[in-house]
Amino acid sequence: MEALAVRLSGLDPYVEGAIRVVAFYDTLMRRRVDLPALARASAGLAECVAGIRLHGTGRVIRVSPDGRQASAAPAPASTAAPVTLDEEEIGTVWLERPGSPNPLDEVLLDRLAIAAASVVERYGPARTTMADPALVELVISSDSDEAARARALRLLGFAVGLPVRVVAVRSELPLDRIGGLVCPAGQVKAAPLGDVGVILSTAIDPARFPAGVRAGIGAAAGPDRSWRQARTALRFTGPREPVVRYADLGALALLAEVPKDTSRDNADVAAIARIAGSPEDMETLDTYCATGSLRRAADVLHLHHSSVARRLEQIAKTLDIELTDPTGLTRARLALTAWRLLDD
């Protein structure tokens, strides 16, 4: 190879320069430099301002030939090239050369773009919460192979080998704000997928979800399995319990596997549907099922226990379930949960 390079350089000065540029970037890539170092080296080689921008994060690096961050206002790019990874354009590199471009500028930018893509794949982008939905979907999809999933996680900035927990979210609040609150210190990424927001993180604090957010938290298994668990947990959320961890559902998670037609045909679930038009009855039954005690339910509802007892007596007749019996209370709880799952 070296002998060929010598012969080629003897034929054309441009070829000699191009070979030297290629060798320069090969050396940088072997040294595993980061993006700022890559920009500094490029600016020094080109003897003009060099820039790198990543589309997914909005990160921009502009460096002067002296190796310092360029302080002057950006000049129009004299030459630019896309940064591509796995056939997707993830950024741009450019030179801000006064006057006409140098004949070797295109070669320089071509190698800079290749090196920048290599750095992004190795180290991932700078920390930011919002992420490319396509990358997030690749991480959580059950159809992704492990190599593609690992590559997507690296591009999102997650270190190899760390468990990633997935959260399914429904909220009017911005996803980046929610992600920053529930994981203030660790790596976190978020993206909307259809009608559900997705948060990926190495650690989640359920107590930090703000009011108005419903969230299902998957276990820290594989991201695809954690996503399925998170979606299931989200179905169990409600006004009384807006954040649900899949790990806390236990056997209740099995209810999510029951076909909806089967649930609708169940006598207890059908009975719940008959009282669903009465908010007062539903609130009373929900509170009683949650507390398991008439007096505690009365305290929560701010009613006299005799009033709650009369309500429950009427509800029990409609449901044809003895609510004061342990078995009857269990039936009511299961039926109420199964009925709620019908709406999701």
PDB file of N, CA, C and O in Angstrom, residues 213-285:
ATOM      1  N   VAL A 213     -49.454  13.691  35.237  1.00  0.00           N
ATOM      2  CA  VAL A 213     -48.761  12.710  34.393  1.00  0.00           C
ATOM      3  C   VAL A 213     -49.218  11.309  34.779  1.00  0.00           C
ATOM      4  O   VAL A 213     -49.289  10.972  35.960  1.00  0.00           O
ATOM      5  N   ARG A 214     -49.522  10.504  33.771  1.00  0.00           N
ATOM      6  CA  ARG A 214     -49.759   9.082  33.999  1.00  0.00           C
ATOM      7  C   ARG A 214     -48.600   8.320  33.381  1.00  0.00           C
ATOM      8  O   ARG A 214     -48.251   8.555  32.219  1.00  0.00           O
ATOM      9  N   ALA A 215     -48.018   7.429  34.157  1.00  0.00           N
ATOM     10  CA  ALA A 215     -46.808   6.746  33.698  1.00  0.00           C
ATOM     11  C   ALA A 215     -46.804   5.293  34.127  1.00  0.00           C
ATOM     12  O   ALA A 215     -47.139   4.964  35.264  1.00  0.00           O
ATOM     13  N   GLY A 216     -46.421   4.422  33.198  1.00  0.00           N
ATOM     14  CA  GLY A 216     -46.191   3.021  33.497  1.00  0.00           C
ATOM     15  C   GLY A 216     -44.710   2.736  33.385  1.00  0.00           C
ATOM     16  O   GLY A 216     -44.080   3.094  32.381  1.00  0.00           O
ATOM     17  N   ILE A 217     -44.124   2.129  34.396  1.00  0.00           N
ATOM     18  CA  ILE A 217     -42.677   1.916  34.459  1.00  0.00           C
ATOM     19  C   ILE A 217     -42.376   0.436  34.275  1.00  0.00           C
ATOM     20  O   ILE A 217     -42.816  -0.407  35.067  1.00  0.00           O
ATOM     21  N   GLY A 218     -41.612   0.115  33.231  1.00  0.00           N
ATOM     22  CA  GLY A 218     -41.218  -1.261  32.994  1.00  0.00           C
ATOM     23  C   GLY A 218     -40.054  -1.668  33.872  1.00  0.00           C
ATOM     24  O   GLY A 218     -39.355  -0.824  34.438  1.00  0.00           O
ATOM     25  N   ALA A 219     -39.839  -2.960  33.997  1.00  0.00           N
ATOM     26  CA  ALA A 219     -38.683  -3.454  34.749  1.00  0.00           C
ATOM     27  C   ALA A 219     -37.431  -3.289  33.895  1.00  0.00           C
ATOM     28  O   ALA A 219     -37.495  -3.068  32.689  1.00  0.00           O
ATOM     29  N   ALA A 220     -36.286  -3.377  34.522  1.00  0.00           N
ATOM     30  CA  ALA A 220     -35.006  -3.164  33.824  1.00  0.00           C
ATOM     31  C   ALA A 220     -34.533  -4.455  33.170  1.00  0.00           C
ATOM     32  O   ALA A 220     -33.438  -4.933  33.417  1.00  0.00           O
ATOM     33  N   ALA A 221     -35.385  -5.043  32.339  1.00  0.00           N
ATOM     34  CA  ALA A 221     -34.960  -6.198  31.535  1.00  0.00           C
ATOM     35  C   ALA A 221     -34.488  -5.643  30.197  1.00  0.00           C
ATOM     36  O   ALA A 221     -34.034  -4.519  30.119  1.00  0.00           O
ATOM     37  N   GLY A 222     -34.588  -6.416  29.117  1.00  0.00           N
ATOM     38  CA  GLY A 222     -34.270  -5.875  27.809  1.00  0.00           C
ATOM     39  C   GLY A 222     -35.223  -4.744  27.479  1.00  0.00           C
ATOM     40  O   GLY A 222     -36.384  -4.758  27.897  1.00  0.00           O
ATOM     41  N   PRO A 223     -34.788  -3.720  26.720  1.00  0.00           N
ATOM     42  CA  PRO A 223     -35.646  -2.568  26.433  1.00  0.00           C
ATOM     43  C   PRO A 223     -36.955  -2.943  25.758  1.00  0.00           C
ATOM     44  O   PRO A 223     -37.987  -2.326  26.035  1.00  0.00           O
ATOM     45  N   ASP A 224     -36.953  -3.957  24.877  1.00  0.00           N
ATOM     46  CA  ASP A 224     -38.196  -4.343  24.214  1.00  0.00           C
ATOM     47  C   ASP A 224     -39.188  -4.933  25.213  1.00  0.00           C
ATOM     48  O   ASP A 224     -40.382  -4.600  25.203  1.00  0.00           O
ATOM     49  N   ARG A 225     -38.694  -5.768  26.111  1.00  0.00           N
ATOM     50  CA  ARG A 225     -39.580  -6.349  27.127  1.00  0.00           C
ATOM     51  C   ARG A 225     -40.017  -5.280  28.132  1.00  0.00           C
ATOM     52  O   ARG A 225     -41.181  -5.243  28.547  1.00  0.00           O
ATOM     53  N   SER A 226     -39.098  -4.404  28.508  1.00  0.00           N
ATOM     54  CA  SER A 226     -39.426  -3.331  29.439  1.00  0.00           C
ATOM     55  C   SER A 226     -40.498  -2.422  28.855  1.00  0.00           C
ATOM     56  O   SER A 226     -41.368  -1.923  29.574  1.00  0.00           O
ATOM     57  N   TRP A 227     -40.461  -2.197  27.540  1.00  0.00           N
ATOM     58  CA  TRP A 227     -41.474  -1.371  26.887  1.00  0.00           C
ATOM     59  C   TRP A 227     -42.850  -2.030  26.957  1.00  0.00           C
ATOM     60  O   TRP A 227     -43.854  -1.365  27.254  1.00  0.00           O
ATOM     61  N   ARG A 228     -42.913  -3.327  26.698  1.00  0.00           N
ATOM     62  CA  ARG A 228     -44.198  -4.022  26.797  1.00  0.00           C
ATOM     63  C   ARG A 228     -44.741  -3.936  28.219  1.00  0.00           C
ATOM     64  O   ARG A 228     -45.942  -3.742  28.439  1.00  0.00           O
ATOM     65  N   GLN A 229     -43.856  -4.091  29.192  1.00  0.00           N
ATOM     66  CA  GLN A 229     -44.276  -3.997  30.590  1.00  0.00           C
ATOM     67  C   GLN A 229     -44.753  -2.584  30.927  1.00  0.00           C
ATOM     68  O   GLN A 229     -45.751  -2.398  31.649  1.00  0.00           O
ATOM     69  N   ALA A 230     -44.060  -1.579  30.408  1.00  0.00           N
ATOM     70  CA  ALA A 230     -44.437  -0.189  30.670  1.00  0.00           C
ATOM     71  C   ALA A 230     -45.812   0.117  30.099  1.00  0.00           C
ATOM     72  O   ALA A 230     -46.635   0.791  30.735  1.00  0.00           O
ATOM     73  N   ARG A 231     -46.092  -0.373  28.875  1.00  0.00           N
ATOM     74  CA  ARG A 231     -47.408  -0.148  28.276  1.00  0.00           C
ATOM     75  C   ARG A 231     -48.499  -0.829  29.104  1.00  0.00           C
ATOM     76  O   ARG A 231     -49.601  -0.291  29.269  1.00  0.00           O
ATOM     77  N   THR A 232     -48.194  -2.026  29.601  1.00  0.00           N
ATOM     78  CA  THR A 232     -49.160  -2.727  30.445  1.00  0.00           C
ATOM     79  C   THR A 232     -49.413  -1.951  31.729  1.00  0.00           C
ATOM     80  O   THR A 232     -50.568  -1.737  32.135  1.00  0.00           O
ATOM     81  N   ALA A 233     -48.339  -1.501  32.380  1.00  0.00           N
ATOM     82  CA  ALA A 233     -48.489  -0.746  33.632  1.00  0.00           C
ATOM     83  C   ALA A 233     -49.270   0.548  33.411  1.00  0.00           C
ATOM     84  O   ALA A 233     -50.062   0.958  34.263  1.00  0.00           O
ATOM     85  N   LEU A 234     -49.071   1.182  32.254  1.00  0.00           N
ATOM     86  CA  LEU A 234     -49.794   2.421  31.949  1.00  0.00           C
ATOM     87  C   LEU A 234     -51.297   2.188  31.924  1.00  0.00           C
ATOM     88  O   LEU A 234     -52.083   3.063  32.314  1.00  0.00           O
ATOM     89  N   ARG A 235     -51.726   1.023  31.480  1.00  0.00           N
ATOM     90  CA  ARG A 235     -53.154   0.706  31.423  1.00  0.00           C
ATOM     91  C   ARG A 235     -53.788   0.640  32.814  1.00  0.00           C
ATOM     92  O   ARG A 235     -54.994   0.826  32.960  1.00  0.00           O
ATOM     93  N   PHE A 236     -52.984   0.384  33.836  1.00  0.00           N
ATOM     94  CA  PHE A 236     -53.503   0.269  35.198  1.00  0.00           C
ATOM     95  C   PHE A 236     -53.509   1.611  35.940  1.00  0.00           C
ATOM     96  O   PHE A 236     -53.950   1.672  37.084  1.00  0.00           O
ATOM     97  N   THR A 237     -53.009   2.656  35.308  1.00  0.00           N
ATOM     98  CA  THR A 237     -52.976   3.953  35.978  1.00  0.00           C
ATOM     99  C   THR A 237     -54.364   4.578  36.013  1.00  0.00           C
ATOM    100  O   THR A 237     -55.239   4.246  35.206  1.00  0.00           O
ATOM    101  N   GLY A 238     -54.568   5.487  36.947  1.00  0.00           N
ATOM    102  CA  GLY A 238     -55.837   6.199  37.078  1.00  0.00           C
ATOM    103  C   GLY A 238     -55.652   7.398  37.983  1.00  0.00           C
ATOM    104  O   GLY A 238     -54.539   7.659  38.466  1.00  0.00           O
ATOM    105  N   PRO A 239     -56.699   8.146  38.235  1.00  0.00           N
ATOM    106  CA  PRO A 239     -56.587   9.334  39.087  1.00  0.00           C
ATOM    107  C   PRO A 239     -56.034   9.021  40.482  1.00  0.00           C
ATOM    108  O   PRO A 239     -55.278   9.805  41.053  1.00  0.00           O
ATOM    109  N   ARG A 240     -56.415   7.865  41.022  1.00  0.00           N
ATOM    110  CA  ARG A 240     -55.961   7.522  42.366  1.00  0.00           C
ATOM    111  C   ARG A 240     -54.500   7.042  42.355  1.00  0.00           C
ATOM    112  O   ARG A 240     -53.774   7.223  43.324  1.00  0.00           O
ATOM    113  N   GLU A 241     -54.078   6.420  41.281  1.00  0.00           N
ATOM    114  CA  GLU A 241     -52.714   5.895  41.174  1.00  0.00           C
ATOM    115  C   GLU A 241     -52.168   6.221  39.773  1.00  0.00           C
ATOM    116  O   GLU A 241     -52.206   5.389  38.877  1.00  0.00           O
ATOM    117  N   PRO A 242     -51.662   7.451  39.591  1.00  0.00           N
ATOM    118  CA  PRO A 242     -51.234   7.886  38.247  1.00  0.00           C
ATOM    119  C   PRO A 242     -49.922   7.269  37.778  1.00  0.00           C
ATOM    120  O   PRO A 242     -49.630   7.285  36.585  1.00  0.00           O
ATOM    121  N   VAL A 243     -49.109   6.752  38.693  1.00  0.00           N
ATOM    122  CA  VAL A 243     -47.830   6.139  38.324  1.00  0.00           C
ATOM    123  C   VAL A 243     -47.825   4.701  38.837  1.00  0.00           C
ATOM    124  O   VAL A 243     -48.009   4.460  40.031  1.00  0.00           O
ATOM    125  N   VAL A 244     -47.614   3.754  37.923  1.00  0.00           N
ATOM    126  CA  VAL A 244     -47.645   2.335  38.295  1.00  0.00           C
ATOM    127  C   VAL A 244     -46.378   1.662  37.793  1.00  0.00           C
ATOM    128  O   VAL A 244     -46.004   1.809  36.625  1.00  0.00           O
ATOM    129  N   ARG A 245     -45.724   0.934  38.665  1.00  0.00           N
ATOM    130  CA  ARG A 245     -44.580   0.111  38.274  1.00  0.00           C
ATOM    131  C   ARG A 245     -45.072  -1.290  37.946  1.00  0.00           C
ATOM    132  O   ARG A 245     -45.840  -1.887  38.696  1.00  0.00           O
ATOM    133  N   TYR A 246     -44.614  -1.810  36.820  1.00  0.00           N
ATOM    134  CA  TYR A 246     -45.023  -3.150  36.419  1.00  0.00           C
ATOM    135  C   TYR A 246     -44.669  -4.167  37.496  1.00  0.00           C
ATOM    136  O   TYR A 246     -45.447  -5.100  37.761  1.00  0.00           O
ATOM    137  N   ALA A 247     -43.535  -3.995  38.135  1.00  0.00           N
ATOM    138  CA  ALA A 247     -43.088  -4.942  39.162  1.00  0.00           C
ATOM    139  C   ALA A 247     -44.059  -5.001  40.333  1.00  0.00           C
ATOM    140  O   ALA A 247     -44.109  -6.010  41.047  1.00  0.00           O
ATOM    141  N   ASP A 248     -44.827  -3.919  40.553  1.00  0.00           N
ATOM    142  CA  ASP A 248     -45.764  -3.897  41.674  1.00  0.00           C
ATOM    143  C   ASP A 248     -47.111  -4.529  41.327  1.00  0.00           C
ATOM    144  O   ASP A 248     -47.931  -4.748  42.216  1.00  0.00           O
ATOM    145  N   LEU A 249     -47.361  -4.790  40.058  1.00  0.00           N
ATOM    146  CA  LEU A 249     -48.648  -5.361  39.664  1.00  0.00           C
ATOM    147  C   LEU A 249     -48.780  -6.827  40.062  1.00  0.00           C
ATOM    148  O   LEU A 249     -49.868  -7.287  40.406  1.00  0.00           O
ATOM    149  N   GLY A 250     -47.663  -7.547  40.010  1.00  0.00           N
ATOM    150  CA  GLY A 250     -47.730  -8.963  40.343  1.00  0.00           C
ATOM    151  C   GLY A 250     -48.717  -9.696  39.458  1.00  0.00           C
ATOM    152  O   GLY A 250     -48.763  -9.506  38.244  1.00  0.00           O
ATOM    153  N   ALA A 251     -49.581 -10.503  40.075  1.00  0.00           N
ATOM    154  CA  ALA A 251     -50.544 -11.306  39.320  1.00  0.00           C
ATOM    155  C   ALA A 251     -51.599 -10.449  38.634  1.00  0.00           C
ATOM    156  O   ALA A 251     -52.246 -10.907  37.679  1.00  0.00           O
ATOM    157  N   LEU A 252     -51.786  -9.197  39.086  1.00  0.00           N
ATOM    158  CA  LEU A 252     -52.765  -8.328  38.440  1.00  0.00           C
ATOM    159  C   LEU A 252     -52.431  -8.087  36.969  1.00  0.00           C
ATOM    160  O   LEU A 252     -53.321  -7.836  36.151  1.00  0.00           O
ATOM    161  N   ALA A 253     -51.138  -8.167  36.634  1.00  0.00           N
ATOM    162  CA  ALA A 253     -50.732  -7.950  35.243  1.00  0.00           C
ATOM    163  C   ALA A 253     -51.375  -8.967  34.310  1.00  0.00           C
ATOM    164  O   ALA A 253     -51.542  -8.704  33.117  1.00  0.00           O
ATOM    165  N   LEU A 254     -51.758 -10.118  34.856  1.00  0.00           N
ATOM    166  CA  LEU A 254     -52.396 -11.148  34.021  1.00  0.00           C
ATOM    167  C   LEU A 254     -53.731 -10.659  33.458  1.00  0.00           C
ATOM    168  O   LEU A 254     -54.171 -11.126  32.402  1.00  0.00           O
ATOM    169  N   LEU A 255     -54.384  -9.721  34.159  1.00  0.00           N
ATOM    170  CA  LEU A 255     -55.664  -9.211  33.668  1.00  0.00           C
ATOM    171  C   LEU A 255     -55.509  -8.507  32.330  1.00  0.00           C
ATOM    172  O   LEU A 255     -56.448  -8.484  31.520  1.00  0.00           O
ATOM    173  N   ALA A 256     -54.346  -7.933  32.097  1.00  0.00           N
ATOM    174  CA  ALA A 256     -54.109  -7.242  30.834  1.00  0.00           C
ATOM    175  C   ALA A 256     -54.031  -8.210  29.660  1.00  0.00           C
ATOM    176  O   ALA A 256     -54.162  -7.795  28.502  1.00  0.00           O
ATOM    177  N   GLU A 257     -53.809  -9.491  29.955  1.00  0.00           N
ATOM    178  CA  GLU A 257     -53.720 -10.499  28.895  1.00  0.00           C
ATOM    179  C   GLU A 257     -55.087 -11.067  28.534  1.00  0.00           C
ATOM    180  O   GLU A 257     -55.216 -11.785  27.531  1.00  0.00           O
ATOM    181  N   VAL A 258     -56.102 -10.768  29.330  1.00  0.00           N
ATOM    182  CA  VAL A 258     -57.443 -11.301  29.063  1.00  0.00           C
ATOM    183  C   VAL A 258     -58.046 -10.570  27.862  1.00  0.00           C
ATOM    184  O   VAL A 258     -58.089  -9.332  27.849  1.00  0.00           O
ATOM    185  N   PRO A 259     -58.537 -11.279  26.850  1.00  0.00           N
ATOM    186  CA  PRO A 259     -59.183 -10.615  25.707  1.00  0.00           C
ATOM    187  C   PRO A 259     -60.358  -9.751  26.174  1.00  0.00           C
ATOM    188  O   PRO A 259     -61.097 -10.119  27.099  1.00  0.00           O
ATOM    189  N   LYS A 260     -60.527  -8.595  25.535  1.00  0.00           N
ATOM    190  CA  LYS A 260     -61.567  -7.664  25.969  1.00  0.00           C
ATOM    191  C   LYS A 260     -62.963  -8.267  25.850  1.00  0.00           C
ATOM    192  O   LYS A 260     -63.830  -8.006  26.697  1.00  0.00           O
ATOM    193  N   ASP A 261     -63.201  -9.054  24.818  1.00  0.00           N
ATOM    194  CA  ASP A 261     -64.519  -9.682  24.671  1.00  0.00           C
ATOM    195  C   ASP A 261     -64.808 -10.626  25.828  1.00  0.00           C
ATOM    196  O   ASP A 261     -65.956 -10.708  26.305  1.00  0.00           O
ATOM    197  N   THR A 262     -63.771 -11.311  26.291  1.00  0.00           N
ATOM    198  CA  THR A 262     -63.944 -12.210  27.435  1.00  0.00           C
ATOM    199  C   THR A 262     -64.299 -11.425  28.689  1.00  0.00           C
ATOM    200  O   THR A 262     -65.176 -11.826  29.462  1.00  0.00           O
ATOM    201  N   SER A 263     -63.620 -10.291  28.888  1.00  0.00           N
ATOM    202  CA  SER A 263     -63.922  -9.455  30.053  1.00  0.00           C
ATOM    203  C   SER A 263     -65.341  -8.903  29.983  1.00  0.00           C
ATOM    204  O   SER A 263     -66.078  -8.892  30.987  1.00  0.00           O
ATOM    205  N   ARG A 264     -65.744  -8.432  28.809  1.00  0.00           N
ATOM    206  CA  ARG A 264     -67.098  -7.866  28.674  1.00  0.00           C
ATOM    207  C   ARG A 264     -68.177  -8.902  28.976  1.00  0.00           C
ATOM    208  O   ARG A 264     -69.248  -8.571  29.504  1.00  0.00           O
ATOM    209  N   ASP A 265     -67.902 -10.153  28.640  1.00  0.00           N
ATOM    210  CA  ASP A 265     -68.889 -11.209  28.856  1.00  0.00           C
ATOM    211  C   ASP A 265     -68.945 -11.686  30.303  1.00  0.00           C
ATOM    212  O   ASP A 265     -69.875 -12.432  30.668  1.00  0.00           O
ATOM    213  N   ASN A 266     -67.978 -11.278  31.114  1.00  0.00           N
ATOM    214  CA  ASN A 266     -67.973 -11.700  32.519  1.00  0.00           C
ATOM    215  C   ASN A 266     -69.081 -10.988  33.282  1.00  0.00           C
ATOM    216  O   ASN A 266     -69.274  -9.771  33.137  1.00  0.00           O
ATOM    217  N   ALA A 267     -69.817 -11.709  34.119  1.00  0.00           N
ATOM    218  CA  ALA A 267     -70.970 -11.149  34.826  1.00  0.00           C
ATOM    219  C   ALA A 267     -70.567 -10.006  35.756  1.00  0.00           C
ATOM    220  O   ALA A 267     -71.265  -8.980  35.839  1.00  0.00           O
ATOM    221  N   ASP A 268     -69.464 -10.160  36.468  1.00  0.00           N
ATOM    222  CA  ASP A 268     -69.051  -9.113  37.403  1.00  0.00           C
ATOM    223  C   ASP A 268     -68.638  -7.837  36.664  1.00  0.00           C
ATOM    224  O   ASP A 268     -68.951  -6.723  37.086  1.00  0.00           O
ATOM    225  N   VAL A 269     -67.900  -7.992  35.551  1.00  0.00           N
ATOM    226  CA  VAL A 269     -67.482  -6.824  34.772  1.00  0.00           C
ATOM    227  C   VAL A 269     -68.699  -6.147  34.152  1.00  0.00           C
ATOM    228  O   VAL A 269     -68.801  -4.911  34.125  1.00  0.00           O
ATOM    229  N   ALA A 270     -69.648  -6.938  33.656  1.00  0.00           N
ATOM    230  CA  ALA A 270     -70.873  -6.370  33.097  1.00  0.00           C
ATOM    231  C   ALA A 270     -71.659  -5.610  34.164  1.00  0.00           C
ATOM    232  O   ALA A 270     -72.276  -4.578  33.887  1.00  0.00           O
ATOM    233  N   ALA A 271     -71.619  -6.096  35.400  1.00  0.00           N
ATOM    234  CA  ALA A 271     -72.311  -5.407  36.493  1.00  0.00           C
ATOM    235  C   ALA A 271     -71.657  -4.058  36.785  1.00  0.00           C
ATOM    236  O   ALA A 271     -72.352  -3.075  37.072  1.00  0.00           O
ATOM    237  N   ILE A 272     -70.324  -4.009  36.733  1.00  0.00           N
ATOM    238  CA  ILE A 272     -69.626  -2.734  36.920  1.00  0.00           C
ATOM    239  C   ILE A 272     -70.050  -1.748  35.835  1.00  0.00           C
ATOM    240  O   ILE A 272     -70.267  -0.553  36.096  1.00  0.00           O
ATOM    241  N   ALA A 273     -70.192  -2.230  34.613  1.00  0.00           N
ATOM    242  CA  ALA A 273     -70.600  -1.357  33.512  1.00  0.00           C
ATOM    243  C   ALA A 273     -71.975  -0.754  33.765  1.00  0.00           C
ATOM    244  O   ALA A 273     -72.252   0.373  33.339  1.00  0.00           O
ATOM    245  N   ARG A 274     -72.838  -1.470  34.489  1.00  0.00           N
ATOM    246  CA  ARG A 274     -74.192  -0.962  34.751  1.00  0.00           C
ATOM    247  C   ARG A 274     -74.192   0.214  35.710  1.00  0.00           C
ATOM    248  O   ARG A 274     -75.092   1.056  35.663  1.00  0.00           O
ATOM    249  N   ILE A 275     -73.218   0.293  36.603  1.00  0.00           N
ATOM    250  CA  ILE A 275     -73.181   1.419  37.551  1.00  0.00           C
ATOM    251  C   ILE A 275     -72.196   2.499  37.108  1.00  0.00           C
ATOM    252  O   ILE A 275     -72.047   3.510  37.797  1.00  0.00           O
ATOM    253  N   ALA A 276     -71.535   2.274  35.952  1.00  0.00           N
ATOM    254  CA  ALA A 276     -70.503   3.224  35.509  1.00  0.00           C
ATOM    255  C   ALA A 276     -71.065   4.603  35.217  1.00  0.00           C
ATOM    256  O   ALA A 276     -70.333   5.600  35.251  1.00  0.00           O
ATOM    257  N   GLY A 277     -72.366   4.693  34.942  1.00  0.00           N
ATOM    258  CA  GLY A 277     -72.960   5.995  34.647  1.00  0.00           C
ATOM    259  C   GLY A 277     -73.171   6.854  35.872  1.00  0.00           C
ATOM    260  O   GLY A 277     -73.536   8.030  35.744  1.00  0.00           O
ATOM    261  N   SER A 278     -72.935   6.298  37.056  1.00  0.00           N
ATOM    262  CA  SER A 278     -73.109   7.060  38.296  1.00  0.00           C
ATOM    263  C   SER A 278     -71.745   7.360  38.908  1.00  0.00           C
ATOM    264  O   SER A 278     -71.143   6.491  39.545  1.00  0.00           O
ATOM    265  N   PRO A 279     -71.241   8.579  38.745  1.00  0.00           N
ATOM    266  CA  PRO A 279     -69.933   8.924  39.321  1.00  0.00           C
ATOM    267  C   PRO A 279     -69.887   8.717  40.831  1.00  0.00           C
ATOM    268  O   PRO A 279     -68.861   8.315  41.379  1.00  0.00           O
ATOM    269  N   GLU A 280     -71.012   8.968  41.505  1.00  0.00           N
ATOM    270  CA  GLU A 280     -71.054   8.817  42.964  1.00  0.00           C
ATOM    271  C   GLU A 280     -70.857   7.358  43.361  1.00  0.00           C
ATOM    272  O   GLU A 280     -70.067   7.049  44.259  1.00  0.00           O
ATOM    273  N   ASP A 281     -71.560   6.461  42.673  1.00  0.00           N
ATOM    274  CA  ASP A 281     -71.424   5.035  42.979  1.00  0.00           C
ATOM    275  C   ASP A 281     -70.014   4.541  42.647  1.00  0.00           C
ATOM    276  O   ASP A 281     -69.422   3.756  43.416  1.00  0.00           O
ATOM    277  N   MET A 282     -69.482   4.983  41.520  1.00  0.00           N
ATOM    278  CA  MET A 282     -68.146   4.544  41.115  1.00  0.00           C
ATOM    279  C   MET A 282     -67.086   5.038  42.104  1.00  0.00           C
ATOM    280  O   MET A 282     -66.163   4.293  42.447  1.00  0.00           O
ATOM    281  N   GLU A 283     -67.211   6.273  42.543  1.00  0.00           N
ATOM    282  CA  GLU A 283     -66.237   6.803  43.505  1.00  0.00           C
ATOM    283  C   GLU A 283     -66.328   6.048  44.824  1.00  0.00           C
ATOM    284  O   GLU A 283     -65.318   5.724  45.447  1.00  0.00           O
ATOM    285  N   THR A 284     -67.553   5.751  45.250  1.00  0.00           N
ATOM    286  CA  THR A 284     -67.733   5.025  46.510  1.00  0.00           C
ATOM    287  C   THR A 284     -67.138   3.614  46.404  1.00  0.00           C
ATOM    288  O   THR A 284     -66.406   3.165  47.300  1.00  0.00           O
ATOM    289  N   LEU A 285     -67.467   2.920  45.322  1.00  0.00           N
ATOM    290  CA  LEU A 285     -66.950   1.557  45.153  1.00  0.00           C
ATOM    291  C   LEU A 285     -65.430   1.574  45.025  1.00  0.00           C
ATOM    292  O   LEU A 285     -64.743   0.734  45.641  1.00  0.00           O
TER     293      LEU A 285
END
